[in-house]
C-alpha cells in the first residue's frame, strides 16, 4: 500500500559543485522515482552545505571587490538562492525520469521559509562555520563592520560562524500540503528552510542562521502527516562504536535505545546525531510512524524492510 514519505536528501545526493550536482541528481531522481512507481507519495527536502557556501562566497567577493555598488547579501537570501538552484536541478532530473517511465506527474519546488524562535539560545552561541576563510585582519574588520561572530577554524584561518536554531514551523506548509494533495512531487524546506522570525504585524524577517536540514525535515514530515521519514545519507546503516574495531551496524532502534546510545556519544554531533534525533522525534510524534536512515541507492530496499536502520517505537 502506498505511503506518504518525506525524504531528506544528504550531501551525496547533490554533489559538491555544479557539474557534480548535475550528475548526482540523475541517480537521486532514479531512487526517488522507484518509490513513486511503487505507489508512494513523496515529498522531498535536501541539504545545501556546499551550495550555500558557494553562493555566500560569491556574494561576499562581489561586496569585497566593489563595496560602493554591492551591499552585503543576508544569509537568508543565500539560502533562498540555494533552494532555487537545487530545486531547479532536482525538478529537471525528476521530470525527465518520470517521463522516461511514462509517469504523468508534475514536480514543483516551494521556496520555503521556516520560523525560528528569536530567543532560541543558539543565537547566543553561533557554532556553524560558513563561507570563505579570512585572515585575522579581515575577520576583525567583519566583526567591527558587520557584527559577525568569527572563529578560528582548525588552523585554516578564520570563518564566520552562525547560529543553528531549531525549526518551529513551516510558513508555506499549507501550500506544500495542497500541492502534494494535487498529486505533485514537492521539493520543500531545502537547506533546512530560509530561517525567519516574526516581527511587527505579519512581517517575517530573515535570520542570520542556518537550520539543520534533518530537524527541518522532521517538522515537515510531522506537518504533512507522513507515515515515514527517510533520511538518505552516505552510510547504509547507523552504527554504534562507529569507525572502531567493535563497530556494530543497527537494523532497528527504538527511541529509548537511541537515547541510551546518544547519551553514550555514539553519534557524531553535526552529522549522525541530528539524524538520529530527528528520527526519534518523528517516530514518537504519532502511533505507527517510523523513520529510516540509509544510503540513497538503498532507499527502495530500505522501504521494503531489507536494509537501513529503522527507528520506531
Ligand atoms: P548528510 O550530508 O547526509 O547530512 P553527514 O556527513 O552530515 O551527511 O552525516 C552522515 C555521516 O555521519 C556518515 O557518512 C558517517 O561518516 C557519519 N557518522 C557519524 N557517526 C555515525 C554513526 N554512529 N553511524 C553511522 N555514521 C556515522
Ligand atoms: Mg549533514
mmCIF file of C-alpha atoms and ligand atoms in Angstrom:
data_model
loop_
_atom_site.group_PDB
_atom_site.id
_atom_site.type_symbol
_atom_site.label_atom_id
_atom_site.label_comp_id
_atom_site.label_asym_id
_atom_site.label_seq_id
_atom_site.Cartn_x
_atom_site.Cartn_y
_atom_site.Cartn_z
ATOM 1 C CA UNK A 1 0.000 0.000 0.000
ATOM 2 C CA UNK A 2 1.257 3.466 -0.843
ATOM 3 C CA UNK A 3 2.662 5.523 1.995
ATOM 4 C CA UNK A 4 3.267 9.217 2.346
ATOM 5 C CA UNK A 5 7.031 9.581 2.628
ATOM 6 C CA UNK A 6 9.198 12.596 3.376
ATOM 7 C CA UNK A 7 12.709 12.050 2.024
ATOM 8 C CA UNK A 8 15.595 14.176 3.291
ATOM 9 C CA UNK A 9 18.462 14.142 0.808
ATOM 10 C CA UNK A 10 22.010 14.440 2.160
ATOM 11 C CA UNK A 11 25.098 15.942 0.575
ATOM 12 C CA UNK A 12 25.928 12.866 -1.508
ATOM 13 C CA UNK A 13 22.585 13.160 -3.361
ATOM 14 C CA UNK A 14 23.679 16.549 -4.720
ATOM 15 C CA UNK A 15 27.484 16.601 -5.002
ATOM 16 C CA UNK A 16 29.883 19.414 -4.163
ATOM 17 C CA UNK A 17 29.857 21.651 -7.238
ATOM 18 C CA UNK A 18 27.829 22.465 -10.354
ATOM 19 C CA UNK A 19 28.859 19.564 -12.613
ATOM 20 C CA UNK A 20 28.775 17.099 -9.714
ATOM 21 C CA UNK A 21 25.263 18.168 -8.805
ATOM 22 C CA UNK A 22 24.020 17.788 -12.352
ATOM 23 C CA UNK A 23 25.311 14.206 -12.436
ATOM 24 C CA UNK A 24 24.277 13.320 -8.886
ATOM 25 C CA UNK A 25 20.640 14.378 -9.310
ATOM 26 C CA UNK A 26 20.176 11.782 -12.075
ATOM 27 C CA UNK A 27 20.901 8.945 -9.634
ATOM 28 C CA UNK A 28 18.873 10.698 -6.979
ATOM 29 C CA UNK A 29 15.909 11.001 -9.349
ATOM 30 C CA UNK A 30 16.077 7.267 -10.149
ATOM 31 C CA UNK A 31 15.977 6.332 -6.464
ATOM 32 C CA UNK A 32 13.016 8.640 -5.850
ATOM 33 C CA UNK A 33 11.025 7.639 -8.905
ATOM 34 C CA UNK A 34 11.485 3.972 -7.894
ATOM 35 C CA UNK A 35 9.434 4.793 -4.788
ATOM 36 C CA UNK A 36 6.855 6.821 -6.731
ATOM 37 C CA UNK A 37 6.469 3.915 -9.143
ATOM 38 C CA UNK A 38 5.665 1.656 -6.198
ATOM 39 C CA UNK A 39 2.744 3.915 -5.361
ATOM 40 C CA UNK A 40 4.257 6.040 -2.602
ATOM 41 C CA UNK A 41 3.599 9.742 -2.326
ATOM 42 C CA UNK A 42 6.922 11.557 -1.976
ATOM 43 C CA UNK A 43 7.794 14.956 -0.538
ATOM 44 C CA UNK A 44 11.469 15.884 -0.750
ATOM 45 C CA UNK A 45 13.770 18.021 1.305
ATOM 46 C CA UNK A 46 17.513 18.432 0.958
ATOM 47 C CA UNK A 47 20.697 19.820 2.453
ATOM 48 C CA UNK A 48 22.624 22.759 0.946
ATOM 49 C CA UNK A 49 26.026 22.957 2.694
ATOM 50 C CA UNK A 50 28.362 23.238 -0.330
ATOM 51 C CA UNK A 51 25.827 25.190 -2.410
ATOM 52 C CA UNK A 52 25.038 27.850 0.169
ATOM 53 C CA UNK A 53 28.768 28.130 0.918
ATOM 54 C CA UNK A 54 29.475 28.757 -2.765
ATOM 55 C CA UNK A 55 26.713 31.343 -3.092
ATOM 56 C CA UNK A 56 27.707 33.097 0.103
ATOM 57 C CA UNK A 57 31.328 33.248 -1.028
ATOM 58 C CA UNK A 58 30.376 34.667 -4.427
ATOM 59 C CA UNK A 59 28.209 37.342 -2.846
ATOM 60 C CA UNK A 60 30.982 38.149 -0.366
ATOM 61 C CA UNK A 61 33.508 38.548 -3.219
ATOM 62 C CA UNK A 62 31.184 40.975 -5.020
ATOM 63 C CA UNK A 63 30.852 43.128 -1.948
ATOM 64 C CA UNK A 64 34.573 42.983 -1.295
ATOM 65 C CA UNK A 65 35.530 43.898 -4.870
ATOM 66 C CA UNK A 66 33.078 46.752 -5.236
ATOM 67 C CA UNK A 67 31.756 47.954 -1.869
ATOM 68 C CA UNK A 68 30.223 51.075 -3.471
ATOM 69 C CA UNK A 69 27.968 49.022 -5.683
ATOM 70 C CA UNK A 70 27.139 45.875 -3.706
ATOM 71 C CA UNK A 71 25.838 45.694 -0.181
ATOM 72 C CA UNK A 72 26.265 42.510 1.893
ATOM 73 C CA UNK A 73 23.837 39.749 0.967
ATOM 74 C CA UNK A 74 21.954 38.366 4.002
ATOM 75 C CA UNK A 75 22.434 34.671 4.692
ATOM 76 C CA UNK A 76 18.673 34.118 4.420
ATOM 77 C CA UNK A 77 18.850 35.348 0.811
ATOM 78 C CA UNK A 78 21.774 32.968 0.121
ATOM 79 C CA UNK A 79 19.647 30.070 1.442
ATOM 80 C CA UNK A 80 16.772 31.159 -0.821
ATOM 81 C CA UNK A 81 19.146 31.190 -3.810
ATOM 82 C CA UNK A 82 20.399 27.699 -2.929
ATOM 83 C CA UNK A 83 16.819 26.390 -2.755
ATOM 84 C CA UNK A 84 16.153 27.817 -6.205
ATOM 85 C CA UNK A 85 19.289 26.391 -7.740
ATOM 86 C CA UNK A 86 18.988 22.929 -6.187
ATOM 87 C CA UNK A 87 15.247 22.826 -6.840
ATOM 88 C CA UNK A 88 15.941 23.621 -10.479
ATOM 89 C CA UNK A 89 18.281 20.643 -10.910
ATOM 90 C CA UNK A 90 16.045 18.278 -8.923
ATOM 91 C CA UNK A 91 12.905 19.339 -10.803
ATOM 92 C CA UNK A 92 14.591 18.775 -14.120
ATOM 93 C CA UNK A 93 16.054 15.382 -13.220
ATOM 94 C CA UNK A 94 12.776 14.158 -11.710
ATOM 95 C CA UNK A 95 10.749 15.396 -14.655
ATOM 96 C CA UNK A 96 12.998 13.518 -17.064
ATOM 97 C CA UNK A 97 12.993 10.291 -15.037
ATOM 98 C CA UNK A 98 9.189 10.377 -14.619
ATOM 99 C CA UNK A 99 8.620 10.983 -18.336
ATOM 100 C CA UNK A 100 11.117 8.226 -19.251
ATOM 101 C CA UNK A 101 8.936 5.842 -17.246
ATOM 102 C CA UNK A 102 5.660 7.221 -18.654
ATOM 103 C CA UNK A 103 4.550 8.587 -15.303
ATOM 104 C CA UNK A 104 2.478 11.751 -15.660
ATOM 105 C CA UNK A 105 3.316 13.731 -12.561
ATOM 106 C CA UNK A 106 4.328 17.320 -12.000
ATOM 107 C CA UNK A 107 7.266 18.369 -9.853
ATOM 108 C CA UNK A 108 7.438 21.704 -8.050
ATOM 109 C CA UNK A 109 9.838 23.397 -5.675
ATOM 110 C CA UNK A 110 8.496 25.570 -2.903
ATOM 111 C CA UNK A 111 10.783 28.316 -1.648
ATOM 112 C CA UNK A 112 10.210 27.548 1.994
ATOM 113 C CA UNK A 113 10.551 29.828 4.997
ATOM 114 C CA UNK A 114 10.923 28.183 8.364
ATOM 115 C CA UNK A 115 10.159 30.092 11.512
ATOM 116 C CA UNK A 116 12.701 30.061 14.299
ATOM 117 C CA UNK A 117 12.472 31.476 17.793
ATOM 118 C CA UNK A 118 14.290 34.753 18.184
ATOM 119 C CA UNK A 119 15.093 33.812 21.751
ATOM 120 C CA UNK A 120 16.490 30.404 20.750
ATOM 121 C CA UNK A 121 19.697 30.045 22.810
ATOM 122 C CA UNK A 122 21.501 29.073 19.574
ATOM 123 C CA UNK A 123 21.593 32.790 18.664
ATOM 124 C CA UNK A 124 23.712 33.423 21.764
ATOM 125 C CA UNK A 125 26.310 30.822 20.776
ATOM 126 C CA UNK A 126 26.775 30.509 16.994
ATOM 127 C CA UNK A 127 28.584 27.277 16.137
ATOM 128 C CA UNK A 128 28.186 26.660 12.421
ATOM 129 C CA UNK A 129 31.106 27.826 10.216
ATOM 130 C CA UNK A 130 30.071 29.143 6.800
ATOM 131 C CA UNK A 131 31.616 30.912 3.835
ATOM 132 C CA UNK A 132 35.169 31.786 2.906
ATOM 133 C CA UNK A 133 38.239 31.630 5.114
ATOM 134 C CA UNK A 134 39.558 35.011 6.242
ATOM 135 C CA UNK A 135 42.822 36.356 7.605
ATOM 136 C CA UNK A 136 42.869 37.686 11.162
ATOM 137 C CA UNK A 137 42.707 41.266 9.814
ATOM 138 C CA UNK A 138 39.733 40.543 7.538
ATOM 139 C CA UNK A 139 37.979 38.718 10.339
ATOM 140 C CA UNK A 140 38.496 41.633 12.757
ATOM 141 C CA UNK A 141 37.073 44.028 10.173
ATOM 142 C CA UNK A 142 33.951 41.840 9.655
ATOM 143 C CA UNK A 143 33.390 41.798 13.407
ATOM 144 C CA UNK A 144 33.723 45.581 13.609
ATOM 145 C CA UNK A 145 31.811 46.488 10.447
ATOM 146 C CA UNK A 146 29.083 43.857 10.286
ATOM 147 C CA UNK A 147 28.851 42.441 13.763
ATOM 148 C CA UNK A 148 29.741 38.928 12.574
ATOM 149 C CA UNK A 149 30.850 36.273 15.005
ATOM 150 C CA UNK A 150 34.074 34.679 13.754
ATOM 151 C CA UNK A 151 36.101 31.691 14.899
ATOM 152 C CA UNK A 152 39.440 30.192 14.090
ATOM 153 C CA UNK A 153 38.704 27.001 12.133
ATOM 154 C CA UNK A 154 41.163 24.143 12.715
ATOM 155 C CA UNK A 155 44.305 26.129 11.820
ATOM 156 C CA UNK A 156 42.976 27.008 8.348
ATOM 157 C CA UNK A 157 42.046 30.607 9.035
ATOM 158 C CA UNK A 158 39.050 32.480 10.356
ATOM 159 C CA UNK A 159 35.449 31.897 9.341
ATOM 160 C CA UNK A 160 32.146 33.427 10.131
ATOM 161 C CA UNK A 161 30.052 31.263 12.426
ATOM 162 C CA UNK A 162 26.287 31.474 12.512
ATOM 163 C CA UNK A 163 23.578 30.153 14.775
ATOM 164 C CA UNK A 164 21.729 26.929 14.069
ATOM 165 C CA UNK A 165 18.375 27.422 15.802
ATOM 166 C CA UNK A 166 15.650 24.777 15.966
ATOM 167 C CA UNK A 167 12.876 24.967 13.341
ATOM 168 C CA UNK A 168 9.489 25.828 14.871
ATOM 169 C CA UNK A 169 7.044 25.843 11.970
ATOM 170 C CA UNK A 170 6.938 25.940 8.195
ATOM 171 C CA UNK A 171 5.425 29.131 6.813
ATOM 172 C CA UNK A 172 4.374 27.628 3.451
ATOM 173 C CA UNK A 173 3.043 24.371 4.950
ATOM 174 C CA UNK A 174 -0.489 24.725 3.562
ATOM 175 C CA UNK A 175 0.830 25.309 0.036
ATOM 176 C CA UNK A 176 3.013 22.203 0.387
ATOM 177 C CA UNK A 177 0.022 20.132 1.549
ATOM 178 C CA UNK A 178 -2.175 21.456 -1.268
ATOM 179 C CA UNK A 179 0.445 20.694 -3.907
ATOM 180 C CA UNK A 180 1.019 17.180 -2.546
ATOM 181 C CA UNK A 181 -2.747 16.622 -2.438
ATOM 182 C CA UNK A 182 -2.921 17.696 -6.098
ATOM 183 C CA UNK A 183 -0.511 14.881 -6.940
ATOM 184 C CA UNK A 184 2.677 16.895 -7.373
ATOM 185 C CA UNK A 185 6.080 15.756 -6.207
ATOM 186 C CA UNK A 186 7.041 18.631 -3.922
ATOM 187 C CA UNK A 187 10.551 19.796 -3.056
ATOM 188 C CA UNK A 188 10.426 21.867 0.133
ATOM 189 C CA UNK A 189 12.477 23.021 3.130
ATOM 190 C CA UNK A 190 15.723 22.980 1.133
ATOM 191 C CA UNK A 191 18.792 23.591 3.275
ATOM 192 C CA UNK A 192 16.602 23.416 6.372
ATOM 193 C CA UNK A 193 14.469 26.279 5.075
ATOM 194 C CA UNK A 194 15.010 30.035 4.902
ATOM 195 C CA UNK A 195 15.261 30.998 8.572
ATOM 196 C CA UNK A 196 12.822 33.746 9.508
ATOM 197 C CA UNK A 197 11.211 35.189 12.596
ATOM 198 C CA UNK A 198 8.076 37.240 13.037
ATOM 199 C CA UNK A 199 8.462 40.929 13.730
ATOM 200 C CA UNK A 200 5.762 43.611 13.537
ATOM 201 C CA UNK A 201 2.371 42.590 12.178
ATOM 202 C CA UNK A 202 2.676 39.920 9.506
ATOM 203 C CA UNK A 203 6.227 40.776 8.568
ATOM 204 C CA UNK A 204 8.786 37.969 8.537
ATOM 205 C CA UNK A 205 12.441 38.918 8.795
ATOM 206 C CA UNK A 206 15.320 36.734 7.578
ATOM 207 C CA UNK A 207 17.562 35.480 10.384
ATOM 208 C CA UNK A 208 21.381 35.204 10.115
ATOM 209 C CA UNK A 209 21.271 31.455 10.736
ATOM 210 C CA UNK A 210 21.172 28.042 9.123
ATOM 211 C CA UNK A 211 18.663 25.442 10.189
ATOM 212 C CA UNK A 212 19.708 21.800 10.275
ATOM 213 C CA UNK A 213 18.015 20.033 7.357
ATOM 214 C CA UNK A 214 17.392 16.857 9.368
ATOM 215 C CA UNK A 215 15.449 18.800 12.027
ATOM 216 C CA UNK A 216 13.515 20.783 9.412
ATOM 217 C CA UNK A 217 12.648 17.541 7.591
ATOM 218 C CA UNK A 218 11.316 16.127 10.852
ATOM 219 C CA UNK A 219 8.978 19.117 11.261
ATOM 220 C CA UNK A 220 7.950 18.831 7.592
ATOM 221 C CA UNK A 221 7.193 15.100 7.941
ATOM 222 C CA UNK A 222 5.034 15.751 11.006
ATOM 223 C CA UNK A 223 3.200 18.682 9.464
ATOM 224 C CA UNK A 224 2.294 16.787 6.269
ATOM 225 C CA UNK A 225 1.215 13.758 8.344
ATOM 226 C CA UNK A 226 3.782 11.499 6.710
ATOM 227 C CA UNK A 227 3.908 7.791 7.540
ATOM 228 C CA UNK A 228 7.670 7.604 7.127
ATOM 229 C CA UNK A 229 10.634 9.957 7.290
ATOM 230 C CA UNK A 230 13.563 8.700 5.235
ATOM 231 C CA UNK A 231 16.964 10.284 5.758
ATOM 232 C CA UNK A 232 19.233 9.380 2.856
ATOM 233 C CA UNK A 233 22.910 9.806 3.550
ATOM 234 C CA UNK A 234 26.388 8.372 2.930
ATOM 235 C CA UNK A 235 26.037 5.246 5.136
ATOM 236 C CA UNK A 236 23.715 2.246 4.730
ATOM 237 C CA UNK A 237 23.031 1.961 8.437
ATOM 238 C CA UNK A 238 23.602 3.700 11.732
ATOM 239 C CA UNK A 239 26.347 2.164 13.845
ATOM 240 C CA UNK A 240 27.428 2.109 17.442
ATOM 241 C CA UNK A 241 31.165 2.308 18.055
ATOM 242 C CA UNK A 242 31.311 3.860 14.593
ATOM 243 C CA UNK A 243 34.750 3.543 12.970
ATOM 244 C CA UNK A 244 36.091 1.385 15.822
ATOM 245 C CA UNK A 245 37.066 -2.294 15.736
ATOM 246 C CA UNK A 246 33.887 -3.247 17.627
ATOM 247 C CA UNK A 247 31.614 -1.239 15.296
ATOM 248 C CA UNK A 248 28.113 -2.701 15.074
ATOM 249 C CA UNK A 249 25.552 -1.768 12.422
ATOM 250 C CA UNK A 250 21.994 -1.425 13.678
ATOM 251 C CA UNK A 251 18.902 -2.760 11.867
ATOM 252 C CA UNK A 252 16.337 -1.353 14.248
ATOM 253 C CA UNK A 253 16.318 1.154 17.076
ATOM 254 C CA UNK A 254 13.587 2.140 19.482
ATOM 255 C CA UNK A 255 13.544 5.764 20.660
ATOM 256 C CA UNK A 256 14.572 4.527 24.119
ATOM 257 C CA UNK A 257 17.561 2.579 22.791
ATOM 258 C CA UNK A 258 18.548 5.550 20.659
ATOM 259 C CA UNK A 259 18.537 7.764 23.742
ATOM 260 C CA UNK A 260 20.856 5.414 25.586
ATOM 261 C CA UNK A 261 23.274 5.364 22.638
ATOM 262 C CA UNK A 262 23.069 9.151 22.252
ATOM 263 C CA UNK A 263 23.954 9.513 25.914
ATOM 264 C CA UNK A 264 26.983 7.283 25.339
ATOM 265 C CA UNK A 265 28.135 9.525 22.485
ATOM 266 C CA UNK A 266 27.850 7.021 19.624
ATOM 267 C CA UNK A 267 26.585 9.531 17.055
ATOM 268 C CA UNK A 268 28.771 12.410 15.895
ATOM 269 C CA UNK A 269 27.310 15.899 16.509
ATOM 270 C CA UNK A 270 26.731 17.726 13.230
ATOM 271 C CA UNK A 271 26.433 14.525 11.176
ATOM 272 C CA UNK A 272 24.716 11.404 12.577
ATOM 273 C CA UNK A 273 23.409 12.869 15.841
ATOM 274 C CA UNK A 274 20.863 15.262 14.265
ATOM 275 C CA UNK A 275 19.609 12.420 12.050
ATOM 276 C CA UNK A 276 19.019 10.093 14.992
ATOM 277 C CA UNK A 277 17.423 12.929 16.983
ATOM 278 C CA UNK A 278 15.117 13.781 14.066
ATOM 279 C CA UNK A 279 14.253 10.102 13.564
ATOM 280 C CA UNK A 280 13.431 9.652 17.250
ATOM 281 C CA UNK A 281 11.253 12.769 17.369
ATOM 282 C CA UNK A 282 9.321 11.668 14.279
ATOM 283 C CA UNK A 283 8.861 8.067 15.480
ATOM 284 C CA UNK A 284 7.456 9.390 18.761
ATOM 285 C CA UNK A 285 5.195 12.018 17.178
ATOM 286 C CA UNK A 286 2.260 9.660 16.454
ATOM 287 C CA UNK A 287 1.483 5.936 16.599
ATOM 288 C CA UNK A 288 2.594 3.960 13.546
ATOM 289 C CA UNK A 289 5.192 6.447 12.381
ATOM 290 C CA UNK A 290 8.702 5.263 11.602
ATOM 291 C CA UNK A 291 11.954 6.702 10.332
ATOM 292 C CA UNK A 292 14.578 5.097 8.129
ATOM 293 C CA UNK A 293 18.221 6.084 7.776
ATOM 294 C CA UNK A 294 20.044 4.568 4.804
ATOM 295 C CA UNK A 295 22.020 5.120 1.617
ATOM 296 C CA UNK A 296 20.443 6.883 -1.340
ATOM 297 C CA UNK A 297 20.949 3.787 -3.541
ATOM 298 C CA UNK A 298 19.248 1.624 -0.905
ATOM 299 C CA UNK A 299 16.086 3.674 -0.489
ATOM 300 C CA UNK A 300 13.867 1.130 -2.238
ATOM 301 C CA UNK A 301 15.313 -1.836 -0.343
ATOM 302 C CA UNK A 302 15.047 0.137 2.864
ATOM 303 C CA UNK A 303 11.342 0.851 2.346
ATOM 304 C CA UNK A 304 10.889 -2.879 1.633
ATOM 305 C CA UNK A 305 12.453 -3.589 5.034
ATOM 306 C CA UNK A 306 15.585 -5.183 3.591
ATOM 307 C CA UNK A 307 18.212 -2.747 4.826
ATOM 308 C CA UNK A 308 18.897 0.540 6.585
ATOM 309 C CA UNK A 309 18.267 1.403 10.215
ATOM 310 C CA UNK A 310 14.594 1.700 11.139
ATOM 311 C CA UNK A 311 13.634 3.800 14.134
ATOM 312 C CA UNK A 312 10.219 3.016 15.532
ATOM 313 C CA UNK A 313 8.507 2.618 18.878
HETATM 314 P P1 LIG B 1 24.486 14.347 5.133
HETATM 315 O O1 LIG B 1 25.055 15.239 4.095
HETATM 316 O O2 LIG B 1 23.740 13.193 4.557
HETATM 317 O O3 LIG B 1 23.718 15.072 6.195
HETATM 318 P P2 LIG B 1 26.607 13.914 7.100
HETATM 319 O O4 LIG B 1 28.020 13.819 6.699
HETATM 320 O O5 LIG B 1 26.137 15.149 7.794
HETATM 321 O O6 LIG B 1 25.740 13.629 5.804
HETATM 322 O O7 LIG B 1 26.255 12.677 8.050
HETATM 323 C C1 LIG B 1 26.465 11.326 7.647
HETATM 324 C C2 LIG B 1 27.800 10.802 8.170
HETATM 325 O O8 LIG B 1 27.758 10.575 9.578
HETATM 326 C C3 LIG B 1 28.205 9.427 7.654
HETATM 327 O O9 LIG B 1 28.777 9.493 6.385
HETATM 328 C C4 LIG B 1 29.199 8.947 8.725
HETATM 329 O O10 LIG B 1 30.538 9.206 8.314
HETATM 330 C C5 LIG B 1 28.910 9.829 9.925
HETATM 331 N N1 LIG B 1 28.619 9.124 11.188
HETATM 332 C C6 LIG B 1 28.939 9.642 12.390
HETATM 333 N N2 LIG B 1 28.576 8.828 13.378
HETATM 334 C C7 LIG B 1 27.983 7.744 12.791
HETATM 335 C C8 LIG B 1 27.387 6.543 13.311
HETATM 336 N N3 LIG B 1 27.321 6.309 14.612
HETATM 337 N N4 LIG B 1 26.884 5.649 12.428
HETATM 338 C C9 LIG B 1 26.949 5.901 11.096
HETATM 339 N N5 LIG B 1 27.501 7.009 10.555
HETATM 340 C C10 LIG B 1 28.023 7.931 11.384
HETATM 341 MG MG1 LIG B 2 24.550 16.597 7.493
#
